[in-house]
Tab-separated table of N, CA and C in Angstrom:
chain	number	residue	atom	x	y	z
A	1	MET	N	0.665	-1.117	0.026
A	1	MET	CA	0.182	0.029	-0.059
A	1	MET	C	0.886	1.399	-0.113
A	2	LEU	N	0.501	2.158	-0.858
A	2	LEU	CA	1.306	3.376	-0.997
A	2	LEU	C	1.088	4.341	0.056
A	3	ALA	N	1.880	5.167	0.780
A	3	ALA	CA	1.612	6.070	1.476
A	3	ALA	C	0.977	7.401	0.940
A	4	ARG	N	0.284	7.984	1.377
A	4	ARG	CA	-0.332	9.217	0.600
A	4	ARG	C	0.512	10.390	0.996
A	5	ARG	N	1.074	11.118	0.253
A	5	ARG	CA	2.159	12.407	0.332
A	5	ARG	C	1.018	13.471	0.790
A	6	MET	N	1.344	14.258	1.660
A	6	MET	CA	0.592	15.631	1.926
A	6	MET	C	1.161	16.520	0.836
A	7	PRO	N	0.132	17.695	0.644
A	7	PRO	CA	0.228	18.549	-0.212
A	7	PRO	C	1.472	19.558	0.291
A	8	HIS	N	1.973	20.251	-0.739
A	8	HIS	CA	3.199	21.203	-0.494
A	8	HIS	C	2.635	22.564	-0.660
A	9	PHE	N	3.099	23.638	0.152
A	9	PHE	CA	2.693	24.934	0.295
A	9	PHE	C	3.791	25.638	0.103
A	10	ARG	N	3.476	26.845	-0.593
A	10	ARG	CA	4.680	27.971	-0.531
A	10	ARG	C	3.911	28.950	0.315
A	11	VAL	N	4.617	29.214	1.279
A	11	VAL	CA	3.909	30.522	2.456
A	11	VAL	C	4.952	31.827	2.316
A	12	GLN	N	4.274	32.771	2.059
A	12	GLN	CA	4.918	34.007	1.907
A	12	GLN	C	4.840	34.493	3.329
A	13	LEU	N	5.809	35.289	3.966
A	13	LEU	CA	5.806	35.722	5.248
A	13	LEU	C	6.576	37.074	5.261
A	14	LYS	N	6.016	37.860	6.213
A	14	LYS	CA	6.568	39.119	6.474
A	14	LYS	C	6.794	39.210	7.792
A	15	GLY	N	7.949	39.579	8.350
A	15	GLY	CA	8.310	40.030	9.633
A	15	GLY	C	8.529	41.372	9.788
A	16	GLN	N	8.235	41.899	11.029
A	16	GLN	CA	8.530	43.323	11.225
A	16	GLN	C	8.265	43.603	12.751
A	17	ASN	N	9.038	44.815	13.099
A	17	ASN	CA	9.593	45.086	14.441
A	17	ASN	C	10.413	43.990	15.163
A	18	PHE	N	11.503	43.641	14.298
A	18	PHE	CA	12.229	42.915	14.979
A	18	PHE	C	13.520	43.874	15.232
A	19	TRP	N	13.892	43.743	16.655
A	19	TRP	CA	14.973	44.559	16.921
A	19	TRP	C	16.406	43.559	17.021
A	20	LEU	N	17.155	43.607	16.107
A	20	LEU	CA	18.311	42.761	15.822
A	20	LEU	C	19.711	43.450	16.051
A	21	LYS	N	20.620	42.876	16.133
A	21	LYS	CA	22.052	43.757	16.560
A	21	LYS	C	22.599	43.626	14.955
A	22	ILE	N	22.817	44.605	14.411
A	22	ILE	CA	23.356	44.912	12.982
A	22	ILE	C	24.454	45.878	12.916
A	23	ASP	N	25.600	45.512	12.705
A	23	ASP	CA	26.963	46.249	12.736
A	23	ASP	C	26.990	46.754	14.272
A	24	ASP	N	26.858	45.686	15.034
A	24	ASP	CA	27.145	46.124	16.335
A	24	ASP	C	26.179	46.978	16.794
A	25	ARG	N	24.923	47.625	16.336
A	25	ARG	CA	23.985	48.435	16.929
A	25	ARG	C	22.773	47.696	16.976
A	26	PRO	N	21.664	48.009	17.938
A	26	PRO	CA	20.411	47.669	17.657
A	26	PRO	C	19.600	48.207	16.516
A	27	LYS	N	18.909	47.758	15.925
A	27	LYS	CA	18.143	48.328	14.658
A	27	LYS	C	16.887	47.568	14.519
A	28	ARG	N	15.787	48.216	14.461
A	28	ARG	CA	14.357	47.750	14.057
A	28	ARG	C	14.463	47.479	12.552
A	29	VAL	N	14.349	46.233	12.410
A	29	VAL	CA	14.145	45.668	10.730
A	29	VAL	C	13.042	44.819	10.725
A	30	GLY	N	12.687	44.554	9.313
A	30	GLY	CA	11.500	43.744	9.286
A	30	GLY	C	12.340	42.798	7.708
A	31	PHE	N	11.290	41.883	7.447
A	31	PHE	CA	11.977	41.003	6.491
A	31	PHE	C	10.702	40.493	5.785
A	32	PHE	N	11.301	39.966	4.493
A	32	PHE	CA	10.368	39.102	3.769
A	32	PHE	C	11.129	37.770	3.672
A	33	THR	N	10.117	36.457	3.390
A	33	THR	CA	10.873	35.311	3.325
A	33	THR	C	9.646	34.376	2.914
A	34	THR	N	10.191	33.530	2.171
A	34	THR	CA	9.334	32.112	1.899
A	34	THR	C	9.610	30.732	2.205
A	35	ARG	N	8.846	30.281	2.682
A	35	ARG	CA	9.073	28.955	3.224
A	35	ARG	C	8.023	27.807	2.440
A	36	PHE	N	8.902	26.713	2.037
A	36	PHE	CA	7.906	25.641	1.387
A	36	PHE	C	7.965	24.505	2.530
A	37	VAL	N	6.555	23.950	2.742
A	37	VAL	CA	6.050	23.012	3.815
A	37	VAL	C	5.009	22.002	3.120
A	38	GLU	N	5.107	20.772	3.899
A	38	GLU	CA	4.346	19.707	3.531
A	38	GLU	C	3.361	19.706	4.637
A	39	ALA	N	2.115	19.942	4.343
A	39	ALA	CA	0.953	19.977	5.623
A	39	ALA	C	-0.308	19.599	4.945
A	40	GLY	N	-1.165	19.143	5.756
A	40	GLY	CA	-2.500	18.550	5.511
A	40	GLY	C	-3.544	19.610	4.990
A	41	ASP	N	-3.406	20.878	5.339
A	41	ASP	CA	-4.187	22.107	4.983
A	41	ASP	C	-3.534	23.465	4.915
A	42	GLU	N	-4.163	24.528	4.706
A	42	GLU	CA	-3.583	25.667	4.592
A	42	GLU	C	-3.188	26.482	6.063
A	43	ASP	N	-4.122	26.088	6.987
A	43	ASP	CA	-3.872	26.638	8.501
A	43	ASP	C	-2.658	25.903	8.958
A	44	ARG	N	-2.527	24.583	8.806
A	44	ARG	CA	-1.378	23.777	9.195
A	44	ARG	C	-0.110	24.258	8.691
A	45	ALA	N	0.056	24.443	7.328
A	45	ALA	CA	0.848	24.856	6.514
A	45	ALA	C	1.323	26.420	7.213
A	46	GLU	N	0.417	27.376	7.444
A	46	GLU	CA	1.042	28.519	8.001
A	46	GLU	C	1.478	28.484	9.336
A	47	ARG	N	0.981	27.509	10.384
A	47	ARG	CA	1.510	27.362	11.648
A	47	ARG	C	3.007	26.588	11.363
A	48	LYS	N	3.141	25.802	10.460
A	48	LYS	CA	4.579	24.981	10.483
A	48	LYS	C	5.373	26.014	9.798
A	49	ALA	N	5.264	26.939	8.880
A	49	ALA	CA	6.096	27.780	8.562
A	49	ALA	C	6.509	28.908	9.496
A	50	VAL	N	5.457	29.498	10.314
A	50	VAL	CA	5.932	30.146	11.320
A	50	VAL	C	6.664	29.674	12.549
A	51	GLU	N	6.618	28.365	12.646
A	51	GLU	CA	7.161	27.446	13.787
A	51	GLU	C	8.759	27.335	13.107
A	52	MET	N	8.955	27.312	11.819
A	52	MET	CA	10.338	27.169	11.244
A	52	MET	C	11.148	28.722	11.572
A	53	LEU	N	10.260	29.529	11.381
A	53	LEU	CA	11.003	30.863	11.745
A	53	LEU	C	11.266	31.085	13.130
A	54	SER	N	10.295	30.603	13.993
A	54	SER	CA	10.602	30.687	15.384
A	54	SER	C	11.727	29.682	15.899
A	55	GLU	N	12.141	28.642	15.136
A	55	GLU	CA	13.300	27.925	15.420
A	55	GLU	C	14.769	28.398	14.595
A	56	ASP	N	14.806	29.674	13.822
A	56	ASP	CA	15.712	29.750	13.075
A	56	ASP	C	16.510	30.579	14.227
A	57	PRO	N	17.951	30.216	14.381
A	57	PRO	CA	18.726	30.648	15.165
A	57	PRO	C	19.129	32.357	14.819
A	58	ARG	N	19.061	32.569	13.478
A	58	ARG	CA	19.309	33.898	12.964
A	58	ARG	C	18.219	34.921	13.697
A	59	LEU	N	16.947	34.498	13.918
A	59	LEU	CA	16.132	35.542	14.528
A	59	LEU	C	16.038	35.521	16.046
A	60	HIS	N	16.919	34.415	16.658
A	60	HIS	CA	16.814	34.391	18.236
A	60	HIS	C	17.341	35.391	18.842
A	61	GLY	N	18.200	36.304	18.209
A	61	GLY	CA	18.818	37.256	18.791
A	61	GLY	C	18.215	38.950	18.868
A	62	ALA	N	16.691	38.573	18.922
A	62	ALA	CA	15.610	39.605	18.822
A	62	ALA	C	15.790	40.264	19.848
A	63	LEU	N	15.906	41.803	20.168
A	63	LEU	CA	16.158	42.319	21.349
A	63	LEU	C	14.757	42.948	21.724
A	64	ASN	N	13.940	42.713	21.222
A	64	ASN	CA	12.761	43.365	21.678
A	64	ASN	C	12.304	43.379	23.051
A	65	GLU	N	11.681	44.518	23.628
A	65	GLU	CA	11.324	44.381	24.967
A	65	GLU	C	9.856	43.823	25.171
A	66	ARG	N	9.681	43.214	26.221
A	66	ARG	CA	8.312	42.395	26.403
A	66	ARG	C	7.039	42.998	25.742
A	67	GLY	N	7.012	44.174	26.075
A	67	GLY	CA	5.855	45.053	25.514
A	67	GLY	C	5.812	45.711	24.132
A	68	ASP	N	6.862	45.189	23.248
A	68	ASP	CA	6.935	45.656	21.938
A	68	ASP	C	7.628	44.425	21.229
A	69	PRO	N	6.382	43.256	21.047
A	69	PRO	CA	7.050	42.153	20.435
A	69	PRO	C	7.408	42.191	18.818
A	70	PRO	N	7.969	41.331	18.373
A	70	PRO	CA	8.118	41.158	17.094
A	70	PRO	C	6.765	40.736	16.169
A	71	GLU	N	6.527	40.810	14.990
A	71	GLU	CA	5.408	40.248	14.351
A	71	GLU	C	5.692	39.505	13.182
A	72	ILE	N	4.819	38.459	12.865
A	72	ILE	CA	5.055	37.678	11.824
A	72	ILE	C	3.670	37.597	10.969
A	73	ILE	N	3.631	38.088	9.919
A	73	ILE	CA	2.475	38.037	9.337
A	73	ILE	C	2.304	37.235	7.760
A	74	ILE	N	1.393	36.491	7.579
A	74	ILE	CA	1.408	35.514	6.433
A	74	ILE	C	1.028	36.556	5.226
A	75	GLU	N	1.732	36.565	4.357
A	75	GLU	CA	1.335	37.541	3.400
A	75	GLU	C	0.935	36.896	2.028
A	76	GLY	N	1.130	35.396	2.069
A	76	GLY	CA	0.368	34.642	1.077
A	76	GLY	C	0.522	33.377	1.115
A	77	ILE	N	-0.290	32.460	0.815
A	77	ILE	CA	-0.077	30.755	0.673
A	77	ILE	C	-0.687	30.308	-0.507
A	78	ASP	N	-0.040	29.367	-1.118
A	78	ASP	CA	-0.344	28.606	-2.220
A	78	ASP	C	0.018	27.107	-2.196
A	79	GLN	N	-0.852	26.495	-2.607
A	79	GLN	CA	-0.647	25.029	-2.993
A	79	GLN	C	0.196	24.822	-4.066
A	80	VAL	N	1.204	24.137	-4.081
A	80	VAL	CA	2.237	24.069	-5.157
A	80	VAL	C	2.508	22.402	-5.372
A	81	SER	N	2.996	21.830	-6.390
A	81	SER	CA	3.235	20.823	-6.932
A	81	SER	C	4.740	20.602	-6.183
A	82	ALA	N	5.129	19.096	-5.966
A	82	ALA	CA	6.257	18.751	-5.451
A	82	ALA	C	7.519	19.487	-6.560
A	83	ASP	N	7.400	19.431	-7.595
A	83	ASP	CA	8.349	19.935	-8.621
A	83	ASP	C	8.485	21.555	-8.224
A	84	GLN	N	7.614	22.040	-7.571
A	84	GLN	CA	7.884	23.545	-7.439
A	84	GLN	C	8.406	23.945	-6.223
A	85	VAL	N	8.868	23.129	-5.432
A	85	VAL	CA	9.455	23.275	-3.857
A	85	VAL	C	10.694	23.646	-4.347
A	86	ALA	N	11.345	24.944	-3.834
A	86	ALA	CA	12.539	25.173	-3.816
A	86	ALA	C	13.547	24.457	-3.040
A	87	PRO	N	14.829	23.904	-3.385
A	87	PRO	CA	15.557	23.074	-2.437
A	87	PRO	C	16.092	24.045	-1.612
A	88	THR	N	15.765	23.778	-0.053
A	88	THR	CA	16.506	24.405	1.141
A	88	THR	C	16.757	25.791	0.817
A	89	LEU	N	15.681	26.655	0.102
A	89	LEU	CA	15.711	27.984	0.080
A	89	LEU	C	15.270	28.587	1.590
A	90	GLN	N	15.956	29.022	2.392
A	90	GLN	CA	15.803	29.648	3.577
A	90	GLN	C	16.009	31.182	3.868
A	91	GLY	N	16.432	32.099	2.964
A	91	GLY	CA	16.860	33.299	3.102
A	91	GLY	C	15.987	34.020	3.536
A	92	TYR	N	16.509	35.484	3.943
A	92	TYR	CA	15.612	36.749	4.118
A	92	TYR	C	15.940	37.780	3.333
A	93	SER	N	14.859	38.630	3.037
A	93	SER	CA	15.142	39.923	2.555
A	93	SER	C	14.949	40.894	3.701
A	94	PHE	N	15.842	41.564	4.283
A	94	PHE	CA	15.744	42.605	5.389
A	94	PHE	C	15.456	44.052	4.688
A	95	PHE	N	14.686	44.679	5.535
A	95	PHE	CA	14.537	46.144	5.257
A	95	PHE	C	14.111	46.984	6.596
A	96	ASP	N	14.695	48.266	6.374
A	96	ASP	CA	14.574	49.110	7.664
A	96	ASP	C	13.231	49.329	8.046
A	97	ASP	N	12.830	48.644	9.047
A	97	ASP	CA	11.551	48.878	9.753
A	97	ASP	C	11.116	50.052	10.621
A	98	ASP	N	12.424	51.084	10.690
A	98	ASP	CA	12.149	52.363	11.039
A	98	ASP	C	11.319	53.389	10.191
A	99	LEU	N	11.276	52.847	9.013
A	99	LEU	CA	10.601	53.797	8.093
A	99	LEU	C	9.231	53.598	7.773
A	100	ARG	N	8.833	52.423	8.626
A	100	ARG	CA	7.361	51.964	8.495
A	100	ARG	C	6.507	52.857	9.350
A	101	GLU	N	5.151	53.177	8.874
A	101	GLU	CA	4.347	54.293	9.801
A	101	GLU	C	3.880	53.446	10.951
A	102	PRO	N	3.925	54.520	11.864
A	102	PRO	CA	3.248	54.089	13.376
A	102	PRO	C	2.125	53.308	13.243
A	103	ASP	N	1.974	52.300	13.952
A	103	ASP	CA	0.419	51.621	13.992
A	103	ASP	C	0.330	51.067	12.901
A	104	ALA	N	1.250	50.660	11.722
A	104	ALA	CA	0.897	50.189	10.486
A	104	ALA	C	1.147	48.768	10.411
């Protein structure tokens, strides 16, 4: 009996309000990233992608105070075929989050 494979999803995420040490100084940055996951449905795919980010040591150095937490936002999610899954693509495109509008 063949095991049924779970669907693949491409999850596009945006991080904002991450205080990270850059050039030896704290700086508020945001980022865009994409994660490919196997999951039973979109909700599980979103949770799995966010969990991948929370386990990434590159983001563990966040210097945020308790009352000013970083945010991760799901920008988009698509079910894709297995041949569309990028091989171990786990990078970030960082941007200066100080330019963000207050309460945006």
